[in-house]
JSON list of C-alpha atoms and ligand atoms in Angstrom, two decimals:
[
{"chain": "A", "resi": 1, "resn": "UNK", "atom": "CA", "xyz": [-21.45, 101.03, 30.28]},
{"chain": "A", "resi": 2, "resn": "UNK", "atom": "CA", "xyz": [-19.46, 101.45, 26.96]},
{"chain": "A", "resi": 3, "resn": "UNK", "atom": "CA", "xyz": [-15.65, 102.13, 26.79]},
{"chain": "A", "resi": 4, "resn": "UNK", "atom": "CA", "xyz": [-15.09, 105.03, 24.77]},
{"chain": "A", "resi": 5, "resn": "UNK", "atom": "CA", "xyz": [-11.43, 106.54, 23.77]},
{"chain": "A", "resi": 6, "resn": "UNK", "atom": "CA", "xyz": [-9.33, 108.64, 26.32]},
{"chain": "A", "resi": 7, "resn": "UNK", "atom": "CA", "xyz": [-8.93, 111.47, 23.42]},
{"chain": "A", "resi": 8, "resn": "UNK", "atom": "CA", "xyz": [-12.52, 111.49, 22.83]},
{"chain": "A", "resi": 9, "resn": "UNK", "atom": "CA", "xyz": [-13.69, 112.69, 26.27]},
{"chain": "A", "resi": 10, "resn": "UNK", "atom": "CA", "xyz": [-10.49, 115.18, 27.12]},
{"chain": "A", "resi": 11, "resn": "UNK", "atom": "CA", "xyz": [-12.38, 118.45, 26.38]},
{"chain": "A", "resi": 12, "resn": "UNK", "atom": "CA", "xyz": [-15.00, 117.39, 28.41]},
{"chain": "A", "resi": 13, "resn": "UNK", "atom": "CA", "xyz": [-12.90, 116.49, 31.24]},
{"chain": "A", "resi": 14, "resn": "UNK", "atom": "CA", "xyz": [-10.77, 119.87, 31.34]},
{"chain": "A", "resi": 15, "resn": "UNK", "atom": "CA", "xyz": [-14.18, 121.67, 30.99]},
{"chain": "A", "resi": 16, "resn": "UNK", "atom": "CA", "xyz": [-15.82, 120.68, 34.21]},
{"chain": "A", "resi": 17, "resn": "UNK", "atom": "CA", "xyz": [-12.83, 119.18, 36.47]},
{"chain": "A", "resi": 18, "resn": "UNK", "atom": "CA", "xyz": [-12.92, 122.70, 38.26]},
{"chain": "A", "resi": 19, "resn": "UNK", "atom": "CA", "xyz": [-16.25, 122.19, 39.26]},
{"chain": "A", "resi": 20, "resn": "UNK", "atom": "CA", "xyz": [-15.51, 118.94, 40.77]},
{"chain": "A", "resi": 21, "resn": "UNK", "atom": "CA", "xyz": [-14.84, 115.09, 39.86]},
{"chain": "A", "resi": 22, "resn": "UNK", "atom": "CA", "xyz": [-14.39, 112.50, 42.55]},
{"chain": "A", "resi": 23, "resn": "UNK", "atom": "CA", "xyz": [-11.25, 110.43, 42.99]},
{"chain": "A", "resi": 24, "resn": "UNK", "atom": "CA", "xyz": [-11.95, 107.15, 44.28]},
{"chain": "A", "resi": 25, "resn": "UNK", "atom": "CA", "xyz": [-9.02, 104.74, 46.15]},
{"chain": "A", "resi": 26, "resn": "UNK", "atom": "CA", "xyz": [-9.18, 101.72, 48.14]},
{"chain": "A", "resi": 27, "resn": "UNK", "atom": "CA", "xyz": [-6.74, 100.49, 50.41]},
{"chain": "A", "resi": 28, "resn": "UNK", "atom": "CA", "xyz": [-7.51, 96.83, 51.58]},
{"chain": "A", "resi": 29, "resn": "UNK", "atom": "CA", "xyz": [-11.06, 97.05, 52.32]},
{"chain": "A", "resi": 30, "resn": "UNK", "atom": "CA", "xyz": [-11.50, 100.70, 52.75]},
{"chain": "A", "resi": 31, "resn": "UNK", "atom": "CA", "xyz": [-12.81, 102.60, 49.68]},
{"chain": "A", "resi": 32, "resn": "UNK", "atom": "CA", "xyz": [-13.11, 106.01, 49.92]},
{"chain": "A", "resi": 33, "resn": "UNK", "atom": "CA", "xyz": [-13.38, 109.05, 47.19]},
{"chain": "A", "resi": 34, "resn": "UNK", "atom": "CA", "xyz": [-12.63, 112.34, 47.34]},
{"chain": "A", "resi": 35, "resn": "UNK", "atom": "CA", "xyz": [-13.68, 116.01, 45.45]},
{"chain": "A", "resi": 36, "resn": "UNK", "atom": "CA", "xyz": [-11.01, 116.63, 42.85]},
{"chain": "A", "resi": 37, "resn": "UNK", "atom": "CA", "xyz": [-10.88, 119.86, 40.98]},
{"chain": "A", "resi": 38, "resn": "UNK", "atom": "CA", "xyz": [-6.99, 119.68, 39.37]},
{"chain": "A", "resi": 39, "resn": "UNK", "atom": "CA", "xyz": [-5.49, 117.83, 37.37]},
{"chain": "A", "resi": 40, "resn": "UNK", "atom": "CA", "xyz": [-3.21, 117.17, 34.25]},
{"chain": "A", "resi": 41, "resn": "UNK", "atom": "CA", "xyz": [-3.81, 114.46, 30.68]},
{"chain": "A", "resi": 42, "resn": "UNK", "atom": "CA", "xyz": [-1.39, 114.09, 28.72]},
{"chain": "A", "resi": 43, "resn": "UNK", "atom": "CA", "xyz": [0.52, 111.46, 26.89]},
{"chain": "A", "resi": 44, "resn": "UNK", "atom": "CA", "xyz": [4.35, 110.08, 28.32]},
{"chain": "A", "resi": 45, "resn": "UNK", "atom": "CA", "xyz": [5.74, 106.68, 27.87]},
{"chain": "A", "resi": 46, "resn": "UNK", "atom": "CA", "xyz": [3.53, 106.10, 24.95]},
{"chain": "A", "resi": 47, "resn": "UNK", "atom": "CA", "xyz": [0.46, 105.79, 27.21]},
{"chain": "A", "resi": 48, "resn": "UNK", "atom": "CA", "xyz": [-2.53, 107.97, 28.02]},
{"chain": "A", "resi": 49, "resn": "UNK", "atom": "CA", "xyz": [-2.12, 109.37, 31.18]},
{"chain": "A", "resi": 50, "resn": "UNK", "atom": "CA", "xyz": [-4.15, 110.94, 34.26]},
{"chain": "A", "resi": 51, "resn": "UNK", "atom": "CA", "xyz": [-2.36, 112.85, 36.81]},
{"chain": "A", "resi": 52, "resn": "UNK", "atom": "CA", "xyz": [-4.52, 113.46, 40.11]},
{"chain": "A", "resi": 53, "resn": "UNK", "atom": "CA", "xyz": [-2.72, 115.83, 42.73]},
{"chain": "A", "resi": 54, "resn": "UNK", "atom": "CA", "xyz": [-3.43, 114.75, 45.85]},
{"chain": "A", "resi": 55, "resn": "UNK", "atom": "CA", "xyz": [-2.15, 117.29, 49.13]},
{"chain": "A", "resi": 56, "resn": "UNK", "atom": "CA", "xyz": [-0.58, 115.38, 52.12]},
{"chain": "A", "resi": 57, "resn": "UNK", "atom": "CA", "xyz": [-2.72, 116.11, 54.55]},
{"chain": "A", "resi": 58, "resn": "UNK", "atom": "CA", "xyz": [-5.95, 114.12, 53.09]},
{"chain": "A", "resi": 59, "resn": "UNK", "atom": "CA", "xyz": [-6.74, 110.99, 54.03]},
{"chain": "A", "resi": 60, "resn": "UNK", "atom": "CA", "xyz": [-7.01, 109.65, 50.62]},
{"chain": "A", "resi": 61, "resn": "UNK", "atom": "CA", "xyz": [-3.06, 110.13, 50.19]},
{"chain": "A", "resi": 62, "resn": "UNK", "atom": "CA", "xyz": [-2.66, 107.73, 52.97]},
{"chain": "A", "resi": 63, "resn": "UNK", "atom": "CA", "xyz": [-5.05, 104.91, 50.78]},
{"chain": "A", "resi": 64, "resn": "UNK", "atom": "CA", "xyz": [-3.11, 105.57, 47.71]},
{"chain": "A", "resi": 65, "resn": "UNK", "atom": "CA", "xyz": [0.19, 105.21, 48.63]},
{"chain": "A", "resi": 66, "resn": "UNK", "atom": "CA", "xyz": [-1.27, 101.89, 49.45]},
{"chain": "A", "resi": 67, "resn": "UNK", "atom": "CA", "xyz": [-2.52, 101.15, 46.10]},
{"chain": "A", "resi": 68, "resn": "UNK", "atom": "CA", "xyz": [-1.52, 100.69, 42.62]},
{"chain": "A", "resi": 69, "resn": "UNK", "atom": "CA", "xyz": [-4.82, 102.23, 40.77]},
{"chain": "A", "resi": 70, "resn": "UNK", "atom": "CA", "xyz": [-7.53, 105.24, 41.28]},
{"chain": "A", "resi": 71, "resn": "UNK", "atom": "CA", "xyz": [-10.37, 106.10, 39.26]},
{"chain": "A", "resi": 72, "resn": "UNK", "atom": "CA", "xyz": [-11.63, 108.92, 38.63]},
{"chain": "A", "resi": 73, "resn": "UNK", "atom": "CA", "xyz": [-15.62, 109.26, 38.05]},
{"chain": "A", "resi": 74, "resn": "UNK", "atom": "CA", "xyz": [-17.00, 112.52, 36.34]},
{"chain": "A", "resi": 75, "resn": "UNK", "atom": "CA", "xyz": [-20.33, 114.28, 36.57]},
{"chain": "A", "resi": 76, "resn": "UNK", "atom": "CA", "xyz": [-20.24, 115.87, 33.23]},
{"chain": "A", "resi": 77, "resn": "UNK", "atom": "CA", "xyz": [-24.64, 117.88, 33.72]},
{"chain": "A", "resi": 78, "resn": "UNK", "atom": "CA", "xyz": [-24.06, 119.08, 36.75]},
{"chain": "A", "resi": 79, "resn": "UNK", "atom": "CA", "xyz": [-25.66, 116.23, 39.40]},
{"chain": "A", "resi": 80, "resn": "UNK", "atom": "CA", "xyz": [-24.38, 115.02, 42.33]},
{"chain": "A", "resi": 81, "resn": "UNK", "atom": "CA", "xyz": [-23.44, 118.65, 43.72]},
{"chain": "A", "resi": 82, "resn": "UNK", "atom": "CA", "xyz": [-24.07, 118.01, 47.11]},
{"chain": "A", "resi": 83, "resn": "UNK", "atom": "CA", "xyz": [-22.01, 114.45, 47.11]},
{"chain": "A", "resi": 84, "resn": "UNK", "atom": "CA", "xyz": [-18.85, 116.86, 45.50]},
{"chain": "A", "resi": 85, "resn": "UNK", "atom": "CA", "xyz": [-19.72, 119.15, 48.10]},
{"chain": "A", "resi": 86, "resn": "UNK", "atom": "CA", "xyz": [-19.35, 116.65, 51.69]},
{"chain": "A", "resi": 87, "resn": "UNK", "atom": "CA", "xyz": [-16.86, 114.93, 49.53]},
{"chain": "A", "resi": 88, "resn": "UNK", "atom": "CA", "xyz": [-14.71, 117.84, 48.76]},
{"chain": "A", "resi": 89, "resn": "UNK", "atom": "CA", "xyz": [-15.23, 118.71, 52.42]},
{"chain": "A", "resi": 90, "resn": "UNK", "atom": "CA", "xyz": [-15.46, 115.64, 54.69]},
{"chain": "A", "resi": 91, "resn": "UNK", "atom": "CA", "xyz": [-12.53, 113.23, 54.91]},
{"chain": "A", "resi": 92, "resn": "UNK", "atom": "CA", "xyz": [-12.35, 109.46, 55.17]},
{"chain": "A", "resi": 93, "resn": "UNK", "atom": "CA", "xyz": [-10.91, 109.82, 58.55]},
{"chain": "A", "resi": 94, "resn": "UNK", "atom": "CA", "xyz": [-14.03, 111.11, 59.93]},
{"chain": "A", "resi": 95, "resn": "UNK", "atom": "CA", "xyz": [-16.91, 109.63, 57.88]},
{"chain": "A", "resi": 96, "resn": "UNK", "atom": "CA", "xyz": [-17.32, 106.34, 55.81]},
{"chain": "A", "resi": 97, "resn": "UNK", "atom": "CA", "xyz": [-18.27, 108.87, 52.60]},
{"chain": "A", "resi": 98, "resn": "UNK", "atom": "CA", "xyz": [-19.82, 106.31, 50.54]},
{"chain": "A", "resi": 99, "resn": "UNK", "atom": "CA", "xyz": [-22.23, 104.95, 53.41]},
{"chain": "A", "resi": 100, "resn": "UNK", "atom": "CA", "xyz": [-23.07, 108.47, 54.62]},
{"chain": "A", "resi": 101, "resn": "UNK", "atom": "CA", "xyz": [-24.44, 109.94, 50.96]},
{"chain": "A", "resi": 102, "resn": "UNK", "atom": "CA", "xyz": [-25.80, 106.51, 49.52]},
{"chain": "A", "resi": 103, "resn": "UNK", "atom": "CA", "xyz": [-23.47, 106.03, 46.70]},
{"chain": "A", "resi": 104, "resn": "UNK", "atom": "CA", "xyz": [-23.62, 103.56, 44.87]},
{"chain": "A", "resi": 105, "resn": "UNK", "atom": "CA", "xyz": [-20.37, 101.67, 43.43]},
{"chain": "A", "resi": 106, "resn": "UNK", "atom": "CA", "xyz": [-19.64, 99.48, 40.57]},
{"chain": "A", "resi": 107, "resn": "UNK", "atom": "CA", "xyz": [-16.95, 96.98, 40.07]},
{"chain": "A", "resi": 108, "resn": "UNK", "atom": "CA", "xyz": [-14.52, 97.07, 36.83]},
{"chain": "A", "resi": 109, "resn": "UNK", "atom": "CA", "xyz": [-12.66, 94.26, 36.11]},
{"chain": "A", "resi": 110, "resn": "UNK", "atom": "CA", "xyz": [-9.62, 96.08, 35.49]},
{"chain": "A", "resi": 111, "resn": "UNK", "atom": "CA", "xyz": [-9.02, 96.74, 39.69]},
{"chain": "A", "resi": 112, "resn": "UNK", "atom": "CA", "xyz": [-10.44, 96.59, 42.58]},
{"chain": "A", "resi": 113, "resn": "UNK", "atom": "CA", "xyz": [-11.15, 100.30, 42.91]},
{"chain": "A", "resi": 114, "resn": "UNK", "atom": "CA", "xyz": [-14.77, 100.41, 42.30]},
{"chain": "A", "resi": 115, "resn": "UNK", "atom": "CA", "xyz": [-15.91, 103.59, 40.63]},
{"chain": "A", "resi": 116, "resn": "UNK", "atom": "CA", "xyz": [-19.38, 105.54, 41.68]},
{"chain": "A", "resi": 117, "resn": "UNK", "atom": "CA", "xyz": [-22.30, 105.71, 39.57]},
{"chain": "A", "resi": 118, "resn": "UNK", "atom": "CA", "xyz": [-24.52, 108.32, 38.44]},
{"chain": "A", "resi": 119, "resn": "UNK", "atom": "CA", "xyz": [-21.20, 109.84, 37.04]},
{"chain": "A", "resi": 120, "resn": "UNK", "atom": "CA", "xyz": [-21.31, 110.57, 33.74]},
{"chain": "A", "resi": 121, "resn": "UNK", "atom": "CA", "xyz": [-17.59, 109.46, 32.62]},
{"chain": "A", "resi": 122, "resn": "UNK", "atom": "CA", "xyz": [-15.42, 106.77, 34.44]},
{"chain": "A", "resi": 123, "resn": "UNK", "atom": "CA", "xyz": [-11.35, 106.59, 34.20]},
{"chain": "A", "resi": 124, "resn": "UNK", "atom": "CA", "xyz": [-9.75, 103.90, 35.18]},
{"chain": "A", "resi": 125, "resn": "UNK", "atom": "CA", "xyz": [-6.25, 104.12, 36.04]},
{"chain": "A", "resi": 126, "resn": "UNK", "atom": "CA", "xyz": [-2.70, 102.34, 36.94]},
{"chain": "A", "resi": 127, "resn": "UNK", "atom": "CA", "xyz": [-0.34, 104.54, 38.81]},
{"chain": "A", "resi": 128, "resn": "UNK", "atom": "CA", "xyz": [3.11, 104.53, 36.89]},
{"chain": "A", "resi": 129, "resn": "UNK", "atom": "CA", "xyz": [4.91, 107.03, 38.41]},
{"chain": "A", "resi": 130, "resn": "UNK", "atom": "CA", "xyz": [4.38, 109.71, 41.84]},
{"chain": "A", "resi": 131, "resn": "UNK", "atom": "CA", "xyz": [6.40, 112.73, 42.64]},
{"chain": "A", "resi": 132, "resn": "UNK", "atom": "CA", "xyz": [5.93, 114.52, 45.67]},
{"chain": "A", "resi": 133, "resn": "UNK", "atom": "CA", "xyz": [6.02, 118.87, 45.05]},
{"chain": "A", "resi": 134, "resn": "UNK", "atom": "CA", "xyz": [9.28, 120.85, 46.22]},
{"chain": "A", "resi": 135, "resn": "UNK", "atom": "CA", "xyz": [8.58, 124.21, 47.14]},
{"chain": "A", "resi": 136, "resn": "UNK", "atom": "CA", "xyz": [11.67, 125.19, 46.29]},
{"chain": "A", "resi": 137, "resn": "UNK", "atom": "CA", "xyz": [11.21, 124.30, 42.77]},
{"chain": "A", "resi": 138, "resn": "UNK", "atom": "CA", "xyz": [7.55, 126.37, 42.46]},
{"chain": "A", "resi": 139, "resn": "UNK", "atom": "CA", "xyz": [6.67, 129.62, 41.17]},
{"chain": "A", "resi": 140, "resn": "UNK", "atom": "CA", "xyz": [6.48, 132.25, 43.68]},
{"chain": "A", "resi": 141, "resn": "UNK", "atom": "CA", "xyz": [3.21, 133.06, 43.01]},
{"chain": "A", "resi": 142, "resn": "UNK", "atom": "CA", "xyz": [2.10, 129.84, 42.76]},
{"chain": "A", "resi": 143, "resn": "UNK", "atom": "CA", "xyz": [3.56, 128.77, 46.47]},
{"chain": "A", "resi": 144, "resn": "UNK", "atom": "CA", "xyz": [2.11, 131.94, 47.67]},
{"chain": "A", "resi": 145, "resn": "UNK", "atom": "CA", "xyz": [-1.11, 131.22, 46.85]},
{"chain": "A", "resi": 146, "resn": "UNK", "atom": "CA", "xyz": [-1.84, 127.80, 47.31]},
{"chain": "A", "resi": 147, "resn": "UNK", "atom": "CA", "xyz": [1.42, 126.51, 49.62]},
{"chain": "A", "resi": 148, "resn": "UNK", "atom": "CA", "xyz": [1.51, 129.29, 52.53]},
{"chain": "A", "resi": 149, "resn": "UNK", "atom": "CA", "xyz": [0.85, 125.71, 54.81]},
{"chain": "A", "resi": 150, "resn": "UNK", "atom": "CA", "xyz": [3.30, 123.99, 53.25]},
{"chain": "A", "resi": 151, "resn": "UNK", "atom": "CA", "xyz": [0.83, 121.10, 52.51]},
{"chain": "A", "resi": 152, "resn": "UNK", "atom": "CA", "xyz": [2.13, 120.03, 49.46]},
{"chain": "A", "resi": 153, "resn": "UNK", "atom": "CA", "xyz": [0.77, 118.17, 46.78]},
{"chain": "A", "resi": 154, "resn": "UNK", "atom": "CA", "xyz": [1.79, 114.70, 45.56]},
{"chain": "A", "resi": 155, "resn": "UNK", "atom": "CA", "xyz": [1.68, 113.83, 41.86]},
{"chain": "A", "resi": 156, "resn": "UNK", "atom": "CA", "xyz": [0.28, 110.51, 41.11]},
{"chain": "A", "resi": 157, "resn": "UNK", "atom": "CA", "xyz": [0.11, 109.38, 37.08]},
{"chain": "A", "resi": 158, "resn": "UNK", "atom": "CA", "xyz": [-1.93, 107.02, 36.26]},
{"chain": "A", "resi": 159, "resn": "UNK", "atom": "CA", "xyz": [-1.95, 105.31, 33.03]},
{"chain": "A", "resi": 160, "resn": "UNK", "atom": "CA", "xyz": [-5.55, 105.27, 31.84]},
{"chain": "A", "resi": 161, "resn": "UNK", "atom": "CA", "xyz": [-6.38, 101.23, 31.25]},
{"chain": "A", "resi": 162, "resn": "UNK", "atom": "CA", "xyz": [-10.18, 101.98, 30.48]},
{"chain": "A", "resi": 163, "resn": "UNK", "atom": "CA", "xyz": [-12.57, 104.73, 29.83]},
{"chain": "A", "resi": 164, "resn": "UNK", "atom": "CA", "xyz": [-16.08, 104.26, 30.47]},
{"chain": "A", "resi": 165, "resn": "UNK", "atom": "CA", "xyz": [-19.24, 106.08, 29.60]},
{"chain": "A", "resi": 166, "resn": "UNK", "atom": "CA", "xyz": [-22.36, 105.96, 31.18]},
{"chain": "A", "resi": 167, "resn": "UNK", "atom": "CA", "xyz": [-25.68, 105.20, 29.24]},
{"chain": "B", "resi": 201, "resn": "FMN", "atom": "C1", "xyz": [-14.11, 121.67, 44.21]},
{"chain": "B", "resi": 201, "resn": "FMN", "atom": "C2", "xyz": [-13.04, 121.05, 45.06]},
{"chain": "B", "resi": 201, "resn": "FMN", "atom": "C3", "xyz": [-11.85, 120.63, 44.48]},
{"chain": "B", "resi": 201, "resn": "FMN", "atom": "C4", "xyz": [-10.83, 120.03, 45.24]},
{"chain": "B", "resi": 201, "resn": "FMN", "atom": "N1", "xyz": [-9.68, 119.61, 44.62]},
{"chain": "B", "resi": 201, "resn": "FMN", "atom": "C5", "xyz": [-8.69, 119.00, 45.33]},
{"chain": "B", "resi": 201, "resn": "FMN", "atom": "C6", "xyz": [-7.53, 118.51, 44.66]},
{"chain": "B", "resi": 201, "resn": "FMN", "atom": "O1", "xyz": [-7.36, 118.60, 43.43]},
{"chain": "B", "resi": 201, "resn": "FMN", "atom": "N2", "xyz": [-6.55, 117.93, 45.44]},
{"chain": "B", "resi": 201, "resn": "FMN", "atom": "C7", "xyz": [-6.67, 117.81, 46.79]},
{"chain": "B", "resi": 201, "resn": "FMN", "atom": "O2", "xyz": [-5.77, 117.27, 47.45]},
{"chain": "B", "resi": 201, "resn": "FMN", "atom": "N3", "xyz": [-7.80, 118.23, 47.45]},
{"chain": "B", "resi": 201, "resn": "FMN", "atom": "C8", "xyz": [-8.81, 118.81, 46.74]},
{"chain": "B", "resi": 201, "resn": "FMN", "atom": "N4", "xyz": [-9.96, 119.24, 47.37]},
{"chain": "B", "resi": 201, "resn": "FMN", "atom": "C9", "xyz": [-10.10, 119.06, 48.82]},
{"chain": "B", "resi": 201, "resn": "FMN", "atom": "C10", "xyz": [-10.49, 117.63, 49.22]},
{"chain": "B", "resi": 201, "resn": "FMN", "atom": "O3", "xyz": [-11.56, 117.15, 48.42]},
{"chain": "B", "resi": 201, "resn": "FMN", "atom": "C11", "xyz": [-10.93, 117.62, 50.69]},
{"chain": "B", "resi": 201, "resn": "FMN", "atom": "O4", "xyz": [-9.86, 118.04, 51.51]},
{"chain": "B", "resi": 201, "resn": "FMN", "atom": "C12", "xyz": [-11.46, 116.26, 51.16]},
{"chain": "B", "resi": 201, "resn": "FMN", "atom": "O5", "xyz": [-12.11, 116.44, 52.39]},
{"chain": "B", "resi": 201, "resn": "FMN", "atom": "C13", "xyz": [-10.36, 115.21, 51.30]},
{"chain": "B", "resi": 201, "resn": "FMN", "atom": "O6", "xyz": [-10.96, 114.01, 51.68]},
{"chain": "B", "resi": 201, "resn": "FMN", "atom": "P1", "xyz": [-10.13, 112.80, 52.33]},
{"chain": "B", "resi": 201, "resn": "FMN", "atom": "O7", "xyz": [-9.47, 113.33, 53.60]},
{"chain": "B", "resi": 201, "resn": "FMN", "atom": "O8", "xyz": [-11.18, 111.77, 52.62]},
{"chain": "B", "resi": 201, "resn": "FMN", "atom": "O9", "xyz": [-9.13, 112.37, 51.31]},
{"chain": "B", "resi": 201, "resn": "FMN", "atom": "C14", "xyz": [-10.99, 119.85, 46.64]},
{"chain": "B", "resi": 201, "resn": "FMN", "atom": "C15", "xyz": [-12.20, 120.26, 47.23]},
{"chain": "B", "resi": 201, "resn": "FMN", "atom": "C16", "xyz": [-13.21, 120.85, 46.48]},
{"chain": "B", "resi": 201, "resn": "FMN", "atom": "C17", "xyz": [-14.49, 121.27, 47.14]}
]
């Protein structure tokens, strides 16, 4: 694996995070990861940042409240479609995810939120700042849409310690 810079691989990242990345947290001994297909970069506090929006009701919200880092691991040709699909499906509450599809996870020295490989891009990230959604602050359209459950999301930003790339 090679570190490569966080403005080097941002196009890439906006241009297939619809189709799926997966979000990865731990919580004592309990990893699990997650389909993720929103999300912001940016730069605040002079650091690179990562913000993953993560509703209530998933399991992984419960882990990383826990935690101080995520990482976020990116297919960026189009493979592991059926582990984004169970993932972006299935939660942690009902299945060990990792055990059930076979993936495989490396340890980064930054945390101890592994990340999962066959991904093309890794981001590894320290949680600065969360903010949990008020619907009365949204656009109607916006709450109509995506909010008529009122399962909000929460706003976790991560300040992005390492970017990896797969070789
Ligand atoms: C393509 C795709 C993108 C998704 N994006 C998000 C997202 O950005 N935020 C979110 O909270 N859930 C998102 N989900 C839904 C979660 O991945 C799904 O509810 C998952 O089962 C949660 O797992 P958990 O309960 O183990 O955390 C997405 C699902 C898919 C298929």
């Amino acid at each position: 694996m090679k570190k490569v810079a966080f403005d080097q691989v941002l196009n890439k990242y906006k241009e297939v995070l619809p189709n799926g990345v997966f979000l990865t947290t731990k919580d004592d001994q309990e990893i699990n990861t997650m389909t993720m297909g929103w999300g912001t970069t940016g730069f605040i506090w002079n650091q690179d940042i990562l913000m993953v929006p993560v509703r209530k009701s998933r399991h992984t919200h419960q882990l990383i409240e826990n935690s101080k880092y995520f990482t976020v691991s990116v297919p960026l040709n189009g493979q592991l479609k059926k582990e984004l699909q169970f993932c972006g499906t299935k939660s942690g509450r009902d299945y060990n995810k990792i055990k059930e599809l076979n993936l495989e996870l490396a340890e980064v020295k930054e945390c101890d939120v592994p990340i999962i490989k066959g991904n093309d891009l890794h981001f590894i990230c320290k949680i600065k700042y969360q903010q949990d959604m008020l619907l009365k602050n949204l656009a109607e359209d916006v709450s109509e849409k995506n909010y008529s459950n009122q399962d909000m999301h929460t706003f976790y930003y991560g300040e992005v310690v390492a970017v990896y790339k797969e070789e």
